[in-house]
PDB file of C-alpha atoms in Angstrom:
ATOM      1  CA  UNK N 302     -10.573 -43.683 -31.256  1.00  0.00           C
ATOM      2  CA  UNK N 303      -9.189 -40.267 -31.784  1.00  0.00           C
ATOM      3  CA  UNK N 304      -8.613 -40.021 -35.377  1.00  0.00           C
ATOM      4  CA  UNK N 305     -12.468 -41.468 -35.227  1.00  0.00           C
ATOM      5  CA  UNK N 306     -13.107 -38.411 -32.620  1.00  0.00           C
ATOM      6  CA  UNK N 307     -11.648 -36.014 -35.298  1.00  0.00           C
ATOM      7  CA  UNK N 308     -13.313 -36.777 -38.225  1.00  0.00           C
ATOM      8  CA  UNK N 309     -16.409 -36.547 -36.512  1.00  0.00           C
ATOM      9  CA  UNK N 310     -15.344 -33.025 -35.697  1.00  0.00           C
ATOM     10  CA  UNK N 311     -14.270 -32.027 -39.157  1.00  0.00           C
ATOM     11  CA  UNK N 312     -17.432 -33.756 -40.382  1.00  0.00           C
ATOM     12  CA  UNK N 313     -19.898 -31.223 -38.628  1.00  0.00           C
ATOM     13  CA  UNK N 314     -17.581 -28.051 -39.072  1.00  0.00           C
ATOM     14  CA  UNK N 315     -18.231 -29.308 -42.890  1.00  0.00           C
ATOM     15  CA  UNK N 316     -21.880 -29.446 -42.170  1.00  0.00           C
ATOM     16  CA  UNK N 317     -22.340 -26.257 -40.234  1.00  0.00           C
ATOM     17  CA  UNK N 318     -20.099 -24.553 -43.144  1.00  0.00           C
ATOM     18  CA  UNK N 319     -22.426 -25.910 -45.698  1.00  0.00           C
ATOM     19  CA  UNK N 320     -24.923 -25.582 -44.333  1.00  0.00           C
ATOM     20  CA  UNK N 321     -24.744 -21.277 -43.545  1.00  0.00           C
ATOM     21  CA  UNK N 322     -22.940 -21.254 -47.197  1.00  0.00           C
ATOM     22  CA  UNK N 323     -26.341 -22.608 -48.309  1.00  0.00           C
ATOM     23  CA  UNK N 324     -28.785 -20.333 -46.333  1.00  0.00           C
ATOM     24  CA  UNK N 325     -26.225 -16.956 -47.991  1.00  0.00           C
ATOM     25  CA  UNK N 326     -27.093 -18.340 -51.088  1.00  0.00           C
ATOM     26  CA  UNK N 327     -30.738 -18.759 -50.986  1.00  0.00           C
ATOM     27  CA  UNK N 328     -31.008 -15.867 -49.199  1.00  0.00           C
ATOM     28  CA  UNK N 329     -28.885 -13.964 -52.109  1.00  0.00           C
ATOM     29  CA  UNK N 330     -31.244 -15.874 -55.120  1.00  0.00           C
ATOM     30  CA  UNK N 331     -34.399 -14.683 -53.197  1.00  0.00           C
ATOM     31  CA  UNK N 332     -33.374 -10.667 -53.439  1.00  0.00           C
ATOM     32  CA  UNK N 333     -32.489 -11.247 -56.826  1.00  0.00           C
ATOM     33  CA  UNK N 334     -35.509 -13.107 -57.828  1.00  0.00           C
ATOM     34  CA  UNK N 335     -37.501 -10.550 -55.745  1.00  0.00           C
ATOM     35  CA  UNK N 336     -36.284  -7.622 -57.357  1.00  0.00           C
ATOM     36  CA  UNK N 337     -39.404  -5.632 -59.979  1.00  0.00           C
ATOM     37  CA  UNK N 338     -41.859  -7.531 -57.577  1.00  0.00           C
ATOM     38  CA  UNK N 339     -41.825  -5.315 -54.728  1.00  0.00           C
ATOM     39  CA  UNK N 340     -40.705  -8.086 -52.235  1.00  0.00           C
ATOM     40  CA  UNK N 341     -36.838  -7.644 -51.297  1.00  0.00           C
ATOM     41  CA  UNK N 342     -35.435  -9.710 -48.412  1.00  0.00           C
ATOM     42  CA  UNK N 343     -32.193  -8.150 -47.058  1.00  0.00           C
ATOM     43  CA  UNK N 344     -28.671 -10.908 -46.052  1.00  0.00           C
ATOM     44  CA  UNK N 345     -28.997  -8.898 -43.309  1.00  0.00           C
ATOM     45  CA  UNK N 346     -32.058 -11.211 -41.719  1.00  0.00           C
ATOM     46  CA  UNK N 347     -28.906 -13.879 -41.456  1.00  0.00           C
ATOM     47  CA  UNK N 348     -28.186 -11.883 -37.939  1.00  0.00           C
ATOM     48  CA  UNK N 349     -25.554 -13.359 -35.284  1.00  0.00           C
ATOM     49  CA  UNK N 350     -28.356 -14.772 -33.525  1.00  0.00           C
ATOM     50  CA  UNK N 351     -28.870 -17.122 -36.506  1.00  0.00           C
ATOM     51  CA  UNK N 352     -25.420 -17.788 -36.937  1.00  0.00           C
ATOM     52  CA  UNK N 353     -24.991 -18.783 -33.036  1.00  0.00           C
ATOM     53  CA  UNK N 354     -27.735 -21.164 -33.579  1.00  0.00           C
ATOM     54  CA  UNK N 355     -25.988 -22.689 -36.574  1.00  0.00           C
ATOM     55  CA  UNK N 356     -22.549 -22.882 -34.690  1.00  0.00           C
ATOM     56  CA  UNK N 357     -24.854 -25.206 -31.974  1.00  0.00           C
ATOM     57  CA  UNK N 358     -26.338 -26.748 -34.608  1.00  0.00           C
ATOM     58  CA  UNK N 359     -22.896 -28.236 -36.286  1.00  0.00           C
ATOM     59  CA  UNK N 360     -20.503 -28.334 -32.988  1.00  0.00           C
ATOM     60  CA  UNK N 361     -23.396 -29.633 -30.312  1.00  0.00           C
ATOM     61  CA  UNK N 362     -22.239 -26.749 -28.307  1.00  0.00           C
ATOM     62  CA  UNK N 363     -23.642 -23.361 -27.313  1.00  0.00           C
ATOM     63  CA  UNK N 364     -22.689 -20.547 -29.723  1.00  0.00           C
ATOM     64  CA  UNK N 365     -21.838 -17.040 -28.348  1.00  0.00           C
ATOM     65  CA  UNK N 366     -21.286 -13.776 -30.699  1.00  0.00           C
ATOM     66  CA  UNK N 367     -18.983 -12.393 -27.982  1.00  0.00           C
ATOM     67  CA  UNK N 368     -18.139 -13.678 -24.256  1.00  0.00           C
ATOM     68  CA  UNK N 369     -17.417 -11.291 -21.371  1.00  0.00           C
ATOM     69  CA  UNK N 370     -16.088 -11.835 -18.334  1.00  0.00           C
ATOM     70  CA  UNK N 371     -17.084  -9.711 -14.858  1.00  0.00           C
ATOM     71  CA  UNK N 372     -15.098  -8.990 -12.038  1.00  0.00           C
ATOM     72  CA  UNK N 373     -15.811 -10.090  -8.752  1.00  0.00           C
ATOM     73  CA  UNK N 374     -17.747  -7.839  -6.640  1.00  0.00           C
ATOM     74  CA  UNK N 375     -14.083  -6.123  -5.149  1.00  0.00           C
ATOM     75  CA  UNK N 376     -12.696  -5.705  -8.205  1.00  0.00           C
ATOM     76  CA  UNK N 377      -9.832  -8.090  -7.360  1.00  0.00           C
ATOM     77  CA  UNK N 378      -8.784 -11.450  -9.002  1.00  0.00           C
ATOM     78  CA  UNK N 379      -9.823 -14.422  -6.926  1.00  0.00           C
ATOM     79  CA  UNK N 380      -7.010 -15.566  -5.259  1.00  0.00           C
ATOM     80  CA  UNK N 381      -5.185 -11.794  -5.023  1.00  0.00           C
ATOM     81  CA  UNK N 382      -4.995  -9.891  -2.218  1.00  0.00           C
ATOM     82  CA  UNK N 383      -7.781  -7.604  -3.059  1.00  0.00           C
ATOM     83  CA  UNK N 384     -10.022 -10.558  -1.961  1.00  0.00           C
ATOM     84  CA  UNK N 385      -8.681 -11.343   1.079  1.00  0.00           C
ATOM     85  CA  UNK N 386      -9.928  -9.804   4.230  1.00  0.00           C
ATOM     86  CA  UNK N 387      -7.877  -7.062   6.426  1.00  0.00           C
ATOM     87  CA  UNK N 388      -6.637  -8.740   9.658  1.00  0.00           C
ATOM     88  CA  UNK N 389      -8.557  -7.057  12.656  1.00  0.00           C
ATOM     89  CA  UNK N 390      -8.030  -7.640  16.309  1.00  0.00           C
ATOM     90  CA  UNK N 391     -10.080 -10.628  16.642  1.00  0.00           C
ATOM     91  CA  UNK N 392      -7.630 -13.097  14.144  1.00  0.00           C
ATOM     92  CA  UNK N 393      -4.104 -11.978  15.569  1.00  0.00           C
ATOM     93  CA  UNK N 394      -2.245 -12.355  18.359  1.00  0.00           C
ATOM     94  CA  UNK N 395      -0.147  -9.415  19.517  1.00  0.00           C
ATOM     95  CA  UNK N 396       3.593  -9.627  21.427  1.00  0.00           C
ATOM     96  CA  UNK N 397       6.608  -7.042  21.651  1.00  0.00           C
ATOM     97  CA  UNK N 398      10.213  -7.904  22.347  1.00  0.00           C
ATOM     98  CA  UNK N 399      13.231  -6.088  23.054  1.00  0.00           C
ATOM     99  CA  UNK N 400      16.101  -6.473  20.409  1.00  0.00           C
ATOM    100  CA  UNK N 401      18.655  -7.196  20.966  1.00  0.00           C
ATOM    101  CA  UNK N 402      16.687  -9.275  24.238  1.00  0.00           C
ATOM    102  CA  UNK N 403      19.619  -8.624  26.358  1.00  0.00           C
ATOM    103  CA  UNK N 404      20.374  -5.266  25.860  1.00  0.00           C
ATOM    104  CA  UNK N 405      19.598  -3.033  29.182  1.00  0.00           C
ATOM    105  CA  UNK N 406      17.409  -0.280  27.486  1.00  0.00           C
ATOM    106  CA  UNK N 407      14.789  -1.410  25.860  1.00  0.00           C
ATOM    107  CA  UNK N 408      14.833   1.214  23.088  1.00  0.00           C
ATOM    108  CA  UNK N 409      14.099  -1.061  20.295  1.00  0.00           C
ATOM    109  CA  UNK N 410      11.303  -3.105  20.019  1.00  0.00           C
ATOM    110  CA  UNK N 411      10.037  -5.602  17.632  1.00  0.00           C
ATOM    111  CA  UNK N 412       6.105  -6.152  17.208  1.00  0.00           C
ATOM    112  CA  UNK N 413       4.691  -8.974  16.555  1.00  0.00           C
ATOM    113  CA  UNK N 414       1.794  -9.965  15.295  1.00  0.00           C
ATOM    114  CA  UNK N 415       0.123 -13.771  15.047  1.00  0.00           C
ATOM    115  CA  UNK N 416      -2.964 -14.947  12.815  1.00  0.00           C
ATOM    116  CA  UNK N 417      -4.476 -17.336  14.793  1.00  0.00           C
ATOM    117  CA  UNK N 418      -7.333 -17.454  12.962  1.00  0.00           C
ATOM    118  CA  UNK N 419      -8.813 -19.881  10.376  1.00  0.00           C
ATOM    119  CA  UNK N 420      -7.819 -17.779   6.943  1.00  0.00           C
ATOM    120  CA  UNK N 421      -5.659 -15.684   5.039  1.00  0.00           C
ATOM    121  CA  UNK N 422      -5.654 -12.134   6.145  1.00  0.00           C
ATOM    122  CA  UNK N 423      -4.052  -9.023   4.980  1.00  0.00           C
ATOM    123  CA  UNK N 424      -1.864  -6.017   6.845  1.00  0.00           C
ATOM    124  CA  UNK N 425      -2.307  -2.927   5.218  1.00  0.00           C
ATOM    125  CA  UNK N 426       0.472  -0.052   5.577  1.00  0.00           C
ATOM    126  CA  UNK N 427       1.730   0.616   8.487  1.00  0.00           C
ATOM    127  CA  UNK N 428       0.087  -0.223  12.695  1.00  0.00           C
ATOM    128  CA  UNK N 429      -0.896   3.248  14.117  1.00  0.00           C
ATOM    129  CA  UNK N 430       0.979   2.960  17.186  1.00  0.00           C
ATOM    130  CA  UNK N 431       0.643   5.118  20.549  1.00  0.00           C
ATOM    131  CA  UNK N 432       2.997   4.881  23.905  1.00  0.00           C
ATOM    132  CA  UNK N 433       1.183   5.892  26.275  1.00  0.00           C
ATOM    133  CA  UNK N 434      -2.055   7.413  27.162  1.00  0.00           C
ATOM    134  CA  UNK N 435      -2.857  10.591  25.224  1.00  0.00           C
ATOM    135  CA  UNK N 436       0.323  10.758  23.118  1.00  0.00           C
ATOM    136  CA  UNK N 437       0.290  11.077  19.169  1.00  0.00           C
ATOM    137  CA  UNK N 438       0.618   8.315  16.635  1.00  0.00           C
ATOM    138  CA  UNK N 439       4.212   7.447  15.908  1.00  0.00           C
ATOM    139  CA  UNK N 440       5.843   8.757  13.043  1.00  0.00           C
ATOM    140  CA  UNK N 441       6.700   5.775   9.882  1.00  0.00           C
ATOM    141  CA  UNK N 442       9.683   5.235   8.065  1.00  0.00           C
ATOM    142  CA  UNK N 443       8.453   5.660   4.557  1.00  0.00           C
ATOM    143  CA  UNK N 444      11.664   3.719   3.579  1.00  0.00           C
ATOM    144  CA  UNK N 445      10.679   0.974   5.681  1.00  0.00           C
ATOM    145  CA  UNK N 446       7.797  -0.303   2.767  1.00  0.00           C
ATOM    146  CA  UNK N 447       9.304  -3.677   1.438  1.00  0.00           C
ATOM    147  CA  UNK N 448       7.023  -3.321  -1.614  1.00  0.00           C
ATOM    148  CA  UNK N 449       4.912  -0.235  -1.937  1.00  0.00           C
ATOM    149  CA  UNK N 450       1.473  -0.748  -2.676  1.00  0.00           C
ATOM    150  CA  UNK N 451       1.385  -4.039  -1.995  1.00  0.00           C
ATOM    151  CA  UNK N 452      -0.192  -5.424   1.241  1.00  0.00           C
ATOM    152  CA  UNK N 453       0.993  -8.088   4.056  1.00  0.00           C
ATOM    153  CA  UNK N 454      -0.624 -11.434   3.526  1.00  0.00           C
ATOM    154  CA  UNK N 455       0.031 -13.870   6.241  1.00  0.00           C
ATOM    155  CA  UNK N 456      -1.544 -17.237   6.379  1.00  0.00           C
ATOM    156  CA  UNK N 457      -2.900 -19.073   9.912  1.00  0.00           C
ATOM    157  CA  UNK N 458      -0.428 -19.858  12.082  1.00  0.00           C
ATOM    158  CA  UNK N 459       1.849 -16.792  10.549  1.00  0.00           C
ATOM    159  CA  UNK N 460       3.968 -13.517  11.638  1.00  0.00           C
ATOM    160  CA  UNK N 461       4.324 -10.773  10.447  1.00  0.00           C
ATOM    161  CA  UNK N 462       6.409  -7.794  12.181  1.00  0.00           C
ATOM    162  CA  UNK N 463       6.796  -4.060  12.366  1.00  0.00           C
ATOM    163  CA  UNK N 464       9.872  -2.282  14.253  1.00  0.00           C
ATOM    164  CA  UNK N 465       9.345   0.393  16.856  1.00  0.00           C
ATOM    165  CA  UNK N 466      12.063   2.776  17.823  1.00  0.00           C
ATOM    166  CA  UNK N 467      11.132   4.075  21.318  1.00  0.00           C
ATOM    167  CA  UNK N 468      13.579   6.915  21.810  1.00  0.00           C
ATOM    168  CA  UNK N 469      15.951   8.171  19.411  1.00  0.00           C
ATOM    169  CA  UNK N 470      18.140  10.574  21.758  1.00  0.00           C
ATOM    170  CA  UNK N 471      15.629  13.377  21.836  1.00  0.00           C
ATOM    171  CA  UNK N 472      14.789  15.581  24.786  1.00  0.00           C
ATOM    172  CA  UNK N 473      11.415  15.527  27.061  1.00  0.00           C
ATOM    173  CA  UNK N 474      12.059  12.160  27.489  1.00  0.00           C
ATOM    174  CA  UNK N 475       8.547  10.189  29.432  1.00  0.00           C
ATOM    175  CA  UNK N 476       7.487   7.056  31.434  1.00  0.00           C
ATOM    176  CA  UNK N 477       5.559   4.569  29.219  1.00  0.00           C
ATOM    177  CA  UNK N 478       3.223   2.181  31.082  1.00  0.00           C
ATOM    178  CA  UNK N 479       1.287   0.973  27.603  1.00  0.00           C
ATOM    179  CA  UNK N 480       1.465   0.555  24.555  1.00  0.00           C
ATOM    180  CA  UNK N 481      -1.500   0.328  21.902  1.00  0.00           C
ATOM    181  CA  UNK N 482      -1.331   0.056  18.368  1.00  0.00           C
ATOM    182  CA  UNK N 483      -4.239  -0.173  15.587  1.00  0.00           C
ATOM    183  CA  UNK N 484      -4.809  -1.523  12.020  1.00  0.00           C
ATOM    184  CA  UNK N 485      -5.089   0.334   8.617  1.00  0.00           C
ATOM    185  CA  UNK N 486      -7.243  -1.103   6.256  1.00  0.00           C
ATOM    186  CA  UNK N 487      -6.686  -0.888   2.503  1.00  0.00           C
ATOM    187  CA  UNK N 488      -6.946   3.023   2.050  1.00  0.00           C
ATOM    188  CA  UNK N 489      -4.530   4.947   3.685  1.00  0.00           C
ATOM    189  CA  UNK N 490      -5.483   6.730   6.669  1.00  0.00           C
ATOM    190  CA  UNK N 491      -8.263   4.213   7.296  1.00  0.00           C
ATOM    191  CA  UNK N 492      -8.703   2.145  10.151  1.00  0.00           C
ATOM    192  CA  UNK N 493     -10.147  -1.387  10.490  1.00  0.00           C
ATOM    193  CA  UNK N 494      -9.700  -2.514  14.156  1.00  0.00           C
ATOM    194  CA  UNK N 495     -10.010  -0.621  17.985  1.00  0.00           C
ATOM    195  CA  UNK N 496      -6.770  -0.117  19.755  1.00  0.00           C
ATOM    196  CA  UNK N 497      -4.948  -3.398  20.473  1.00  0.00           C
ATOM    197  CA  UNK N 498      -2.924  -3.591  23.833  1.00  0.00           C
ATOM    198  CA  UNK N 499       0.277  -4.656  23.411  1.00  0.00           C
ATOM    199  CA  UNK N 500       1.805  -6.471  25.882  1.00  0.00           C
ATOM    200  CA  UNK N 501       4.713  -4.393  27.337  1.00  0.00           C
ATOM    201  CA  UNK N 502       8.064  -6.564  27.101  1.00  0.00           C
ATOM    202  CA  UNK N 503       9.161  -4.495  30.470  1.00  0.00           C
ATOM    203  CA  UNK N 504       7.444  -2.683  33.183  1.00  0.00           C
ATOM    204  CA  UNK N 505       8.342   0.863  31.872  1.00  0.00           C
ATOM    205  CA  UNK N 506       9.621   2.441  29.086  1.00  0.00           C
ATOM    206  CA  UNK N 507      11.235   5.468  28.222  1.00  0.00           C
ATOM    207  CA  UNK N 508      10.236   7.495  25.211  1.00  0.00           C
ATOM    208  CA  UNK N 509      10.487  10.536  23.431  1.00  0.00           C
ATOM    209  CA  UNK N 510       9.839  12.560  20.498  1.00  0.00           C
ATOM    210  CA  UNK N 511      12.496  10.708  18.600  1.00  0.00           C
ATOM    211  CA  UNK N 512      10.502   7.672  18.213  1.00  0.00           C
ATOM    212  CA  UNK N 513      10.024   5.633  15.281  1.00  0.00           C
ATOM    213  CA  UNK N 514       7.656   2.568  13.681  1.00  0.00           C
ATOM    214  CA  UNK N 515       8.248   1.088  10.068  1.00  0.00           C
ATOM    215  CA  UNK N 516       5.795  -1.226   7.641  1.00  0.00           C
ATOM    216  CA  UNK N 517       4.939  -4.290   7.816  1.00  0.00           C
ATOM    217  CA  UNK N 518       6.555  -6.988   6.788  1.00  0.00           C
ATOM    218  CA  UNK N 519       7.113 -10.848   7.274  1.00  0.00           C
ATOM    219  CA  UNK N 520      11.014 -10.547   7.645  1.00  0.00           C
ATOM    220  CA  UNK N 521      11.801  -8.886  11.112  1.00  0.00           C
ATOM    221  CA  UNK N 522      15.661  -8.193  10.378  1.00  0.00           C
ATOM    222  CA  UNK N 523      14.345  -6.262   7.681  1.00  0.00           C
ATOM    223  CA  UNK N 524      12.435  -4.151   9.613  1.00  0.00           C
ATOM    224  CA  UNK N 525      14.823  -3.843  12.476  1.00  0.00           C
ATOM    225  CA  UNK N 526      17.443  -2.581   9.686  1.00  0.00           C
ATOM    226  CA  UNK N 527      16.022   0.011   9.724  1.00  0.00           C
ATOM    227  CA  UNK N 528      15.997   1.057  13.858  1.00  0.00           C
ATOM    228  CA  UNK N 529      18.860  -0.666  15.200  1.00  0.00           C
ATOM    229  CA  UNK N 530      21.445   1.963  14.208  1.00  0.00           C
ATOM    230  CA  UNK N 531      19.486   4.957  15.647  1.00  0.00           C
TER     231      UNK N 531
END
Protein backbone atom coordinates (compact mmCIF):
# COMPACT_ATOMS: atom_id res chain seq x y z
CA UNK A 1 0.00 0.00 0.00
CA UNK A 2 2.81 2.40 0.50
CA UNK A 3 4.99 1.92 -2.38
CA UNK A 4 1.29 2.29 -4.16
CA UNK A 5 0.95 5.63 -1.86
CA UNK A 6 4.34 6.81 -3.33
CA UNK A 7 4.04 6.47 -6.75
CA UNK A 8 0.96 8.22 -6.64
CA UNK A 9 2.95 11.02 -5.09
CA UNK A 10 5.79 11.01 -7.56
CA UNK A 11 3.13 10.67 -10.26
CA UNK A 12 1.53 14.21 -9.60
CA UNK A 13 4.91 16.00 -8.62
CA UNK A 14 5.59 14.67 -12.41
CA UNK A 15 2.37 16.20 -13.47
CA UNK A 16 2.52 19.50 -11.67
CA UNK A 17 6.33 19.70 -13.04
CA UNK A 18 5.08 19.16 -16.50
CA UNK A 19 2.67 20.69 -16.41
CA UNK A 20 4.33 24.57 -15.22
CA UNK A 21 7.39 23.35 -17.61
CA UNK A 22 4.66 23.46 -20.29
CA UNK A 23 2.86 26.79 -19.45
CA UNK A 24 7.08 28.51 -19.41
CA UNK A 25 7.20 27.25 -22.67
CA UNK A 26 4.14 28.45 -24.30
CA UNK A 27 4.38 31.38 -22.57
CA UNK A 28 8.18 31.80 -23.98
CA UNK A 29 6.88 30.72 -27.91
CA UNK A 30 4.07 33.39 -27.55
CA UNK A 31 6.73 36.51 -26.90
CA UNK A 32 8.70 35.18 -29.54
CA UNK A 33 5.99 34.69 -31.99
CA UNK A 34 4.62 38.09 -30.83
CA UNK A 35 7.57 39.99 -31.41
CA UNK A 36 7.20 42.77 -34.97
CA UNK A 37 3.38 42.43 -34.16
CA UNK A 38 3.08 44.76 -31.42
CA UNK A 39 1.61 42.11 -28.97
CA UNK A 40 4.39 40.97 -26.32
CA UNK A 41 3.27 38.88 -23.32
CA UNK A 42 5.86 39.06 -20.49
CA UNK A 43 6.94 35.21 -18.24
CA UNK A 44 6.32 37.49 -15.78
CA UNK A 45 2.21 36.94 -16.01
CA UNK A 46 3.37 33.23 -14.58
CA UNK A 47 3.21 35.15 -10.95
CA UNK A 48 3.41 33.04 -7.54
CA UNK A 49 -0.18 33.20 -7.41
CA UNK A 50 -0.25 30.94 -10.51
CA UNK A 51 2.33 28.81 -9.36
CA UNK A 52 0.46 28.23 -5.82
CA UNK A 53 -2.46 27.21 -7.79
CA UNK A 54 -0.41 24.72 -9.77
CA UNK A 55 1.32 23.31 -6.55
CA UNK A 56 -2.71 22.56 -5.43
CA UNK A 57 -3.35 21.48 -8.59
CA UNK A 58 -0.56 18.47 -8.63
CA UNK A 59 -0.24 17.77 -4.63
CA UNK A 60 -4.26 18.18 -3.72
CA UNK A 61 -3.01 20.52 -1.14
CA UNK A 62 -3.08 24.28 -0.59
CA UNK A 63 -0.02 26.08 -2.00
CA UNK A 64 1.55 29.03 -0.06
CA UNK A 65 4.47 31.42 -1.57
CA UNK A 66 5.63 32.01 2.02
CA UNK A 67 4.04 30.97 5.58
CA UNK A 68 4.34 33.16 8.68
CA UNK A 69 3.76 32.49 11.92
CA UNK A 70 2.34 35.25 14.74
CA UNK A 71 2.92 35.40 18.21
CA UNK A 72 0.39 35.14 20.67
CA UNK A 73 -1.09 38.25 21.86
CA UNK A 74 1.84 38.40 25.03
CA UNK A 75 4.48 37.80 23.01
CA UNK A 76 5.28 34.54 24.85
CA UNK A 77 5.38 30.88 23.56
CA UNK A 78 2.33 28.93 24.63
CA UNK A 79 3.26 26.91 27.28
CA UNK A 80 6.22 29.53 28.69
CA UNK A 81 5.93 31.51 31.44
CA UNK A 82 5.14 34.64 29.63
CA UNK A 83 1.61 33.10 29.29
CA UNK A 84 0.94 32.20 32.51
CA UNK A 85 -0.79 34.51 34.87
CA UNK A 86 1.01 36.36 38.01
CA UNK A 87 -0.22 34.74 41.27
CA UNK A 88 -2.34 37.45 43.20
CA UNK A 89 -3.84 37.16 46.61
CA UNK A 90 -6.89 35.41 45.67
CA UNK A 91 -4.93 31.83 44.36
CA UNK A 92 -2.35 31.50 47.35
CA UNK A 93 -2.33 30.72 50.63
CA UNK A 94 0.06 32.60 52.90
CA UNK A 95 2.01 31.05 56.29
CA UNK A 96 5.38 32.10 58.12
CA UNK A 97 7.49 29.87 60.31
CA UNK A 98 10.31 30.29 62.50
CA UNK A 99 13.57 28.38 61.45
CA UNK A 100 14.99 26.71 63.05
CA UNK A 101 11.07 26.11 64.83
CA UNK A 102 12.67 25.70 68.11
CA UNK A 103 14.95 28.32 68.34
CA UNK A 104 13.82 31.07 71.13
CA UNK A 105 14.09 34.25 68.89
CA UNK A 106 12.29 34.16 66.14
CA UNK A 107 14.73 36.14 63.97
CA UNK A 108 14.43 34.06 60.94
CA UNK A 109 11.49 33.40 59.22
CA UNK A 110 10.50 31.41 56.29
CA UNK A 111 7.39 32.55 54.05
CA UNK A 112 5.36 30.55 52.55
CA UNK A 113 3.24 30.74 50.01
CA UNK A 114 0.39 28.02 48.66
CA UNK A 115 -1.51 28.01 45.15
CA UNK A 116 -4.62 26.77 45.98
CA UNK A 117 -6.06 27.66 43.03
CA UNK A 118 -7.10 25.80 39.84
CA UNK A 119 -3.86 26.82 37.47
CA UNK A 120 -0.40 27.53 36.98
CA UNK A 121 0.65 30.84 38.30
CA UNK A 122 3.78 32.79 38.31
CA UNK A 123 5.95 34.78 41.25
CA UNK A 124 7.69 37.52 39.91
CA UNK A 125 10.94 38.95 41.78
CA UNK A 126 10.89 39.37 44.99
CA UNK A 127 7.34 39.86 47.87
CA UNK A 128 7.45 43.57 49.00
CA UNK A 129 7.39 42.89 52.55
CA UNK A 130 6.55 45.39 55.57
CA UNK A 131 6.76 44.59 59.59
CA UNK A 132 4.71 46.58 60.94
CA UNK A 133 2.46 49.44 60.38
CA UNK A 134 4.10 52.38 58.61
CA UNK A 135 7.60 50.90 58.23
CA UNK A 136 9.50 50.70 54.76
CA UNK A 137 9.70 47.77 52.41
CA UNK A 138 12.44 45.36 53.34
CA UNK A 139 15.58 45.47 51.69
CA UNK A 140 16.38 42.04 49.00
CA UNK A 141 19.28 40.05 48.72
CA UNK A 142 20.10 40.51 45.10
CA UNK A 143 22.19 37.27 45.53
CA UNK A 144 19.28 35.51 46.67
CA UNK A 145 17.80 35.23 42.65
CA UNK A 146 18.10 31.40 41.84
CA UNK A 147 17.87 32.31 38.13
CA UNK A 148 17.72 35.93 37.17
CA UNK A 149 15.16 36.86 34.89
CA UNK A 150 13.34 34.04 35.13
CA UNK A 151 10.05 33.88 37.13
CA UNK A 152 8.53 31.34 39.91
CA UNK A 153 6.05 28.98 38.37
CA UNK A 154 4.27 26.86 40.84
CA UNK A 155 1.51 24.54 39.91
CA UNK A 156 -1.94 23.93 42.23
CA UNK A 157 -1.35 22.44 45.20
CA UNK A 158 2.46 24.01 45.19
CA UNK A 159 5.04 26.17 47.45
CA UNK A 160 7.05 28.32 46.82
CA UNK A 161 9.19 30.31 49.60
CA UNK A 162 11.03 33.51 50.30
CA UNK A 163 13.35 34.02 53.55
CA UNK A 164 12.93 36.97 55.86
CA UNK A 165 15.64 38.06 58.19
CA UNK A 166 13.90 40.06 60.97
CA UNK A 167 16.82 41.61 62.81
CA UNK A 168 20.30 41.42 61.90
CA UNK A 169 21.99 42.93 65.21
CA UNK A 170 21.22 46.52 64.39
CA UNK A 171 20.19 49.22 66.82
CA UNK A 172 16.52 50.91 67.27
CA UNK A 173 15.35 47.68 67.62
CA UNK A 174 10.88 47.66 67.53
CA UNK A 175 7.79 45.57 68.51
CA UNK A 176 6.20 43.89 65.43
CA UNK A 177 2.50 42.99 65.77
CA UNK A 178 2.05 42.30 61.69
CA UNK A 179 3.38 41.46 59.04
CA UNK A 180 2.18 42.20 55.32
CA UNK A 181 3.79 41.43 52.25
CA UNK A 182 2.69 42.12 48.43
CA UNK A 183 3.28 40.71 44.89
CA UNK A 184 5.41 42.06 41.94
CA UNK A 185 4.18 41.40 38.73
CA UNK A 186 6.41 40.88 35.69
CA UNK A 187 8.12 44.43 35.55
CA UNK A 188 10.09 45.33 38.29
CA UNK A 189 8.78 47.71 40.65
CA UNK A 190 5.23 46.73 39.68
CA UNK A 191 2.70 45.43 41.80
CA UNK A 192 -0.12 42.93 41.10
CA UNK A 193 -1.93 42.19 44.43
CA UNK A 194 -3.07 44.50 47.85
CA UNK A 195 -1.14 43.79 50.95
CA UNK A 196 -1.48 40.16 52.11
CA UNK A 197 -1.51 39.54 55.99
CA UNK A 198 0.70 37.17 56.99
CA UNK A 199 -0.02 35.20 59.70
CA UNK A 200 2.49 36.00 62.52
CA UNK A 201 4.25 32.59 63.64
CA UNK A 202 4.48 34.39 67.32
CA UNK A 203 2.71 37.09 69.10
CA UNK A 204 5.55 39.72 68.70
CA UNK A 205 8.49 40.23 66.98
CA UNK A 206 11.46 42.13 67.25
CA UNK A 207 12.93 44.00 64.33
CA UNK A 208 15.26 46.38 63.16
CA UNK A 209 16.97 48.10 60.47
CA UNK A 210 19.09 45.07 59.84
CA UNK A 211 16.39 43.16 58.29
CA UNK A 212 16.45 41.17 55.29
CA UNK A 213 14.00 39.24 52.49
CA UNK A 214 15.45 37.20 49.43
CA UNK A 215 13.63 35.88 45.94
CA UNK A 216 11.55 33.53 45.40
CA UNK A 217 12.10 30.29 44.98
CA UNK A 218 10.63 26.66 45.30
CA UNK A 219 13.62 25.30 47.45
CA UNK A 220 13.39 26.89 51.03
CA UNK A 221 17.02 25.76 52.23
CA UNK A 222 18.07 27.71 49.43
CA UNK A 223 16.63 30.66 50.45
CA UNK A 224 17.32 30.28 54.11
CA UNK A 225 21.17 29.93 52.98
CA UNK A 226 21.18 32.86 52.60
CA UNK A 227 19.74 34.33 56.34
CA UNK A 228 20.61 31.73 58.68
CA UNK A 229 24.22 32.85 59.24
CA UNK A 230 23.35 36.55 59.90
Amino acid sequence: MSALVRSKGWKSYAIGAAVVAALLGATACESSAANGSGEVKSSNQLNATSLAKLSETASGKPGNASDSTSGNSNGGVSGGFGTIAACTENGLAVSAVKEPADSKEARHLLIIVQNVGDEKCTLHHYPYVRLGNGQTTVPVIEDSDPDPGVPVTIAPGEEAYAALLVSGGARDEYEVKNITLTLQGRKPGSKVSKPIDVPMPVDTLYADDGQLVTYWTTASGFALDFIMSK
